[in-house]
GROMACS .gro file of C-alpha atoms in nm:
model
  273
    1MET     CA    1  -9.427   1.198  17.981
    2GLN     CA    2  -9.755   1.323  17.836
    3GLN     CA    3  -9.740   1.675  17.705
    4PRO     CA    4 -10.032   1.917  17.751
    5ALA     CA    5 -10.293   1.928  17.477
    6SER     CA    6 -10.325   2.239  17.265
    7ASP     CA    7 -10.592   2.418  17.061
    8THR     CA    8 -10.381   2.398  16.748
    9THR     CA    9 -10.565   2.420  16.417
   10HIS     CA   10 -10.408   2.178  16.170
   11ASN     CA   11 -10.358   2.285  15.813
   12THR     CA   12 -10.585   2.039  15.634
   13PRO     CA   13 -10.660   2.085  15.265
   14ALA     CA   14 -10.970   2.300  15.211
   15SER     CA   15 -11.246   2.149  14.999
   16ALA     CA   16 -11.624   2.147  15.008
   17GLU     CA   17 -11.622   1.769  14.954
   18PRO     CA   18 -11.270   1.640  15.023
   19VAL     CA   19 -11.199   1.309  14.854
   20CYS     CA   20 -10.886   1.250  15.059
   21ALA     CA   21 -10.721   1.488  15.302
   22ALA     CA   22 -10.461   1.253  15.450
   23VAL     CA   23 -10.295   0.915  15.403
   24LEU     CA   24 -10.208   0.710  15.712
   25CYS     CA   25  -9.901   0.508  15.616
   26ASP     CA   26  -9.712   0.240  15.806
   27ILE     CA   27  -9.333   0.271  15.819
   28ASP     CA   28  -9.173  -0.076  15.830
   29GLY     CA   29  -9.246  -0.270  15.516
   30CYS     CA   30  -9.393   0.041  15.352
   31LEU     CA   31  -9.150   0.332  15.371
   32MET     CA   32  -8.845   0.122  15.453
   33PRO     CA   33  -8.748  -0.244  15.492
   34GLU     CA   34  -8.838  -0.405  15.824
   35ASP     CA   35  -8.520  -0.617  15.818
   36GLY     CA   36  -8.290  -0.321  15.882
   37GLY     CA   37  -8.182  -0.272  15.521
   38PRO     CA   38  -8.121   0.076  15.382
   39ALA     CA   39  -8.416   0.299  15.305
   40ASN     CA   40  -8.484   0.409  14.948
   41ALA     CA   41  -8.373   0.769  15.003
   42ALA     CA   42  -8.467   0.876  14.650
   43ALA     CA   43  -8.824   0.750  14.692
   44LEU     CA   44  -8.856   0.920  15.030
   45ALA     CA   45  -8.732   1.246  14.874
   46VAL     CA   46  -9.009   1.221  14.613
   47LEU     CA   47  -9.260   1.161  14.892
   48ALA     CA   48  -9.133   1.471  15.073
   49GLN     CA   49  -9.184   1.673  14.754
   50ARG     CA   50  -9.540   1.541  14.728
   51ASN     CA   51  -9.608   1.642  15.088
   52ARG     CA   52  -9.467   1.988  15.025
   53ARG     CA   53  -9.709   2.038  14.737
   54ALA     CA   54  -9.997   1.899  14.943
   55ILE     CA   55  -9.923   2.139  15.228
   56GLU     CA   56  -9.838   2.450  15.027
   57ILE     CA   57 -10.089   2.436  14.741
   58HIS     CA   58 -10.331   2.160  14.855
   59GLU     CA   59 -10.226   1.933  14.568
   60GLY     CA   60 -10.327   1.591  14.694
   61PRO     CA   61 -10.340   1.445  15.045
   62VAL     CA   62 -10.073   1.482  15.313
   63VAL     CA   63  -9.899   1.154  15.392
   64THR     CA   64  -9.852   1.099  15.764
   65LEU     CA   65  -9.750   0.795  15.969
   66CYS     CA   66  -9.923   0.522  16.167
   67SER     CA   67  -9.661   0.287  16.309
   68GLY     CA   68  -9.561   0.062  16.595
   69ARG     CA   69  -9.223   0.235  16.607
   70PRO     CA   70  -9.120   0.448  16.907
   71ILE     CA   71  -9.265   0.796  16.886
   72ALA     CA   72  -8.921   0.960  16.854
   73PHE     CA   73  -8.858   0.749  16.543
   74VAL     CA   74  -9.197   0.856  16.408
   75GLU     CA   75  -9.107   1.220  16.469
   76ALA     CA   76  -8.784   1.176  16.274
   77MET     CA   77  -8.968   1.009  15.987
   78CYS     CA   78  -9.216   1.297  15.975
   79ARG     CA   79  -8.921   1.524  15.905
   80VAL     CA   80  -8.787   1.286  15.639
   81VAL     CA   81  -9.118   1.275  15.448
   82GLY     CA   82  -9.184   1.647  15.491
   83ASN     CA   83  -9.495   1.620  15.707
   84THR     CA   84  -9.512   1.944  15.904
   85VAL     CA   85  -9.888   1.966  15.960
   86MET     CA   86 -10.052   1.631  16.027
   87PRO     CA   87 -10.026   1.442  16.359
   88ALA     CA   88  -9.857   1.102  16.338
   89ILE     CA   89  -9.925   0.783  16.536
   90GLY     CA   90  -9.649   0.586  16.708
   91GLU     CA   91  -9.601   0.289  16.939
   92MET     CA   92  -9.907   0.111  16.797
   93GLY     CA   93 -10.144   0.392  16.900
   94ALA     CA   94 -10.004   0.470  17.244
   95TRP     CA   95  -9.854   0.802  17.131
   96ILE     CA   96  -9.945   1.078  16.887
   97TYR     CA   97  -9.686   1.330  16.771
   98ASP     CA   98  -9.807   1.675  16.661
   99PRO     CA   99  -9.555   1.837  16.422
  100VAL     CA  100  -9.731   2.174  16.454
  101THR     CA  101  -9.677   2.206  16.829
  102GLN     CA  102  -9.383   1.960  16.854
  103LEU     CA  103  -9.567   1.788  17.140
  104MET     CA  104  -9.619   1.416  17.197
  105HIS     CA  105  -9.941   1.292  17.356
  106LEU     CA  106  -9.975   0.963  17.544
  107ASP     CA  107 -10.317   0.801  17.534
  108PRO     CA  108 -10.488   0.932  17.851
  109SER     CA  109 -10.641   0.590  17.920
  110ILE     CA  110 -10.296   0.448  17.995
  111GLU     CA  111 -10.253   0.437  18.373
  112GLN     CA  112  -9.954   0.364  18.592
  113ALA     CA  113 -10.078   0.008  18.648
  114HIS     CA  114 -10.056  -0.052  18.272
  115LEU     CA  115  -9.699   0.079  18.260
  116ASN     CA  116  -9.610  -0.136  18.561
  117ALA     CA  117  -9.727  -0.445  18.371
  118ILE     CA  118  -9.513  -0.352  18.071
  119ASN     CA  119  -9.212  -0.299  18.297
  120ALA     CA  120  -9.272  -0.632  18.470
  121LEU     CA  121  -9.280  -0.813  18.137
  122SER     CA  122  -8.961  -0.637  18.030
  123ARG     CA  123  -8.782  -0.754  18.345
  124TRP     CA  124  -8.909  -1.110  18.297
  125VAL     CA  125  -8.782  -1.117  17.937
  126ASP     CA  126  -8.436  -1.005  18.052
  127GLU     CA  127  -8.428  -1.266  18.329
  128HIS     CA  128  -8.583  -1.556  18.140
  129TYR     CA  129  -8.374  -1.514  17.826
  130HIS     CA  130  -8.044  -1.416  17.986
  131THR     CA  131  -7.855  -1.707  17.822
  132ARG     CA  132  -7.986  -1.623  17.475
  133PRO     CA  133  -8.117  -1.266  17.505
  134LEU     CA  134  -8.402  -1.118  17.310
  135PHE     CA  135  -8.333  -0.760  17.204
  136GLN     CA  136  -8.587  -0.506  17.331
  137GLN     CA  137  -8.631  -0.209  17.101
  138PRO     CA  138  -8.524   0.107  17.289
  139GLY     CA  139  -8.746   0.413  17.317
  140LYS     CA  140  -9.080   0.251  17.397
  141THR     CA  141  -9.268   0.337  17.716
  142ALA     CA  142  -9.606   0.163  17.687
  143SER     CA  143  -9.514  -0.150  17.491
  144ILE     CA  144  -9.228  -0.388  17.413
  145SER     CA  145  -9.094  -0.502  17.076
  146LEU     CA  146  -8.865  -0.806  17.072
  147TYR     CA  147  -8.607  -0.901  16.810
  148HIS     CA  148  -8.347  -1.168  16.752
  149ALA     CA  149  -8.115  -1.216  16.454
  150ASP     CA  150  -8.246  -1.573  16.435
  151THR     CA  151  -8.607  -1.499  16.339
  152ALA     CA  152  -8.713  -1.864  16.369
  153TYR     CA  153  -8.585  -1.876  16.727
  154LEU     CA  154  -8.766  -1.552  16.808
  155MET     CA  155  -9.099  -1.677  16.674
  156GLU     CA  156  -9.060  -1.997  16.878
  157GLN     CA  157  -9.089  -1.779  17.190
  158PHE     CA  158  -9.436  -1.651  17.099
  159GLU     CA  159  -9.622  -1.917  17.297
  160ALA     CA  160  -9.399  -1.879  17.605
  161LEU     CA  161  -9.463  -1.505  17.605
  162THR     CA  162  -9.840  -1.542  17.572
  163ASP     CA  163  -9.845  -1.809  17.846
  164LYS     CA  164  -9.648  -1.590  18.087
  165ILE     CA  165  -9.870  -1.289  18.022
  166ALA     CA  166 -10.183  -1.498  18.078
  167ALA     CA  167 -10.043  -1.651  18.397
  168GLU     CA  168  -9.966  -1.305  18.539
  169SER     CA  169 -10.296  -1.155  18.415
  170TRP     CA  170 -10.103  -0.870  18.256
  171PRO     CA  171 -10.328  -0.658  18.027
  172ILE     CA  172 -10.098  -0.715  17.730
  173ARG     CA  173 -10.162  -0.837  17.373
  174VAL     CA  174  -9.893  -1.028  17.180
  175SER     CA  175  -9.863  -1.012  16.801
  176ARG     CA  176  -9.593  -1.059  16.540
  177THR     CA  177  -9.467  -0.898  16.221
  178TRP     CA  178  -9.214  -1.036  15.973
  179CYS     CA  179  -8.917  -0.992  16.209
  180TRP     CA  180  -9.053  -0.879  16.548
  181ILE     CA  181  -9.279  -0.986  16.832
  182ASN     CA  182  -9.484  -0.696  16.972
  183CYS     CA  183  -9.628  -0.681  17.322
  184ASP     CA  184  -9.882  -0.399  17.346
  185LEU     CA  185 -10.139  -0.297  17.604
  186ALA     CA  186 -10.457  -0.489  17.529
  187HIS     CA  187 -10.676  -0.179  17.510
  188ILE     CA  188 -10.435   0.019  17.288
  189SER     CA  189 -10.397  -0.032  16.915
  190LYS     CA  190 -10.361   0.152  16.589
  191SER     CA  191 -10.742   0.164  16.596
  192THR     CA  192 -10.753   0.364  16.918
  193GLY     CA  193 -10.468   0.580  16.790
  194ILE     CA  194 -10.657   0.659  16.470
  195ASP     CA  195 -10.970   0.743  16.669
  196ARG     CA  196 -10.772   0.997  16.875
  197TRP     CA  197 -10.603   1.122  16.557
  198CYS     CA  198 -10.943   1.187  16.397
  199ALA     CA  199 -11.055   1.380  16.705
  200MET     CA  200 -10.739   1.595  16.687
  201THR     CA  201 -10.769   1.669  16.315
  202ASP     CA  202 -11.150   1.684  16.285
  203LEU     CA  203 -11.128   1.444  15.989
  204ASP     CA  204 -11.332   1.128  15.943
  205ARG     CA  205 -11.302   0.801  15.757
  206SER     CA  206 -11.447   0.942  15.434
  207GLN     CA  207 -11.150   1.180  15.409
  208LEU     CA  208 -10.877   0.925  15.476
  209ALA     CA  209 -10.669   0.671  15.287
  210GLY     CA  210 -10.422   0.421  15.430
  211ILE     CA  211 -10.124   0.205  15.333
  212GLY     CA  212  -9.998  -0.102  15.520
  213ASP     CA  213  -9.815  -0.432  15.478
  214THR     CA  214  -9.905  -0.671  15.764
  215MET     CA  215 -10.225  -0.778  15.939
  216GLY     CA  216 -10.133  -0.536  16.217
  217ASP     CA  217 -10.242  -0.270  15.969
  218ILE     CA  218 -10.595  -0.404  15.942
  219ALA     CA  219 -10.684  -0.128  16.190
  220ILE     CA  220 -10.588   0.125  15.924
  221ARG     CA  221 -10.793  -0.062  15.664
  222GLU     CA  222 -11.100  -0.051  15.887
  223ARG     CA  223 -11.080   0.324  15.947
  224VAL     CA  224 -11.014   0.467  15.603
  225ALA     CA  225 -11.216   0.502  15.283
  226TRP     CA  226 -10.939   0.368  15.057
  227PHE     CA  227 -10.655   0.128  15.142
  228GLY     CA  228 -10.353   0.009  14.947
  229CYS     CA  229 -10.068  -0.238  14.990
  230PRO     CA  230  -9.718  -0.252  14.844
  231PHE     CA  231  -9.633  -0.575  14.664
  232ASN     CA  232  -9.440  -0.712  14.963
  233ALA     CA  233  -9.748  -0.700  15.190
  234ALA     CA  234  -9.900  -1.008  15.350
  235ASP     CA  235 -10.142  -1.189  15.120
  236ASP     CA  236 -10.421  -1.178  15.380
  237LEU     CA  237 -10.401  -0.800  15.390
  238LYS     CA  238 -10.374  -0.764  15.013
  239ALA     CA  239 -10.704  -0.948  14.985
  240ARG     CA  240 -10.871  -0.665  15.181
  241ALA     CA  241 -10.704  -0.378  14.993
  242ASP     CA  242 -10.861  -0.152  14.733
  243ALA     CA  243 -10.533  -0.152  14.541
  244VAL     CA  244 -10.208  -0.347  14.541
  245SER     CA  245  -9.892  -0.209  14.385
  246GLU     CA  246  -9.653  -0.417  14.177
  247GLU     CA  247  -9.369  -0.237  14.355
  248ASP     CA  248  -9.222  -0.307  14.700
  249GLU     CA  249  -9.204  -0.074  15.001
  250ALA     CA  250  -9.140   0.297  14.932
  251MET     CA  251  -9.169   0.261  14.554
  252GLY     CA  252  -9.496   0.081  14.614
  253VAL     CA  253  -9.616   0.368  14.833
  254LEU     CA  254  -9.542   0.618  14.556
  255ASP     CA  255  -9.724   0.394  14.308
  256LEU     CA  256 -10.026   0.373  14.539
  257LEU     CA  257 -10.031   0.751  14.583
  258GLY     CA  258 -10.043   0.778  14.203
  259MET     CA  259 -10.344   0.545  14.199
  260LEU     CA  260 -10.507   0.760  14.466
  261GLU     CA  261 -10.446   1.074  14.258
  262GLU     CA  262 -10.609   0.907  13.958
  263ARG     CA  263 -10.911   0.821  14.172
  264PHE     CA  264 -10.929   1.184  14.287
  265HIS     CA  265 -10.907   1.306  13.928
  266GLU     CA  266 -11.183   1.070  13.812
  267HIS     CA  267 -11.406   1.189  14.097
  268THR     CA  268 -11.343   1.553  14.008
  269VAL     CA  269 -11.411   1.501  13.639
  270SER     CA  270 -11.731   1.304  13.701
  271SER     CA  271 -11.868   1.539  13.969
  272PRO     CA  272 -12.139   1.786  13.859
  273ALA     CA  273 -12.024   2.146  13.815
   0.00000   0.00000   0.00000
């Protein structure tokens, strides 16, 4: 499951005082619709071109991923957006994918007892909802994401899930997005994933920016120097952002990256020679 760690040196942009070396970007609601609609392939192609310039000639920050999606999906999205150098976070912080070594690293604090609790919850969901099943997103090993075509029905199950988890004393946290209910290990989050990511890359908050759309992305907000939201983001998160685009999803991400470039340019111009 967990692959061995390596001594890989990641290709981070060289600068005496880096304004921004990397952007941690959510996937659903940022790079593509959460509701299963088609991705904006043209916008993602532009993002891949930006990443190519960032990697090859250090023109701007590298955009990587910080998502609740299964780590294999995160790996695929790294390829789509042209990120070949920066680790990416998946499964709400449980996994980190390293595109340099092609290895995936499970958080070492996750023990077999934690995985047993996740498996027990998964079995209970299948048994309890057998007459009107909740879909469990495939590919996850240390969490569960639940979906139903009837979103209102799905969200009605939130309390039953939290009650069951509390009754069993499972170390699991329940949260929701626009279309999903997520059940993650209580001690694992995007926050812990970003902390491990920083240790891997030797970057700190002052060198990072972030983009997100739901309150699940507040962990990104709290660990970066600059944070932006696409127009479709939750209002509560927009209120905590440094910038909000007038564009939705991937077009909003490109707009926010433009704002970030302007900020970098202003810093460069105003800095003493």
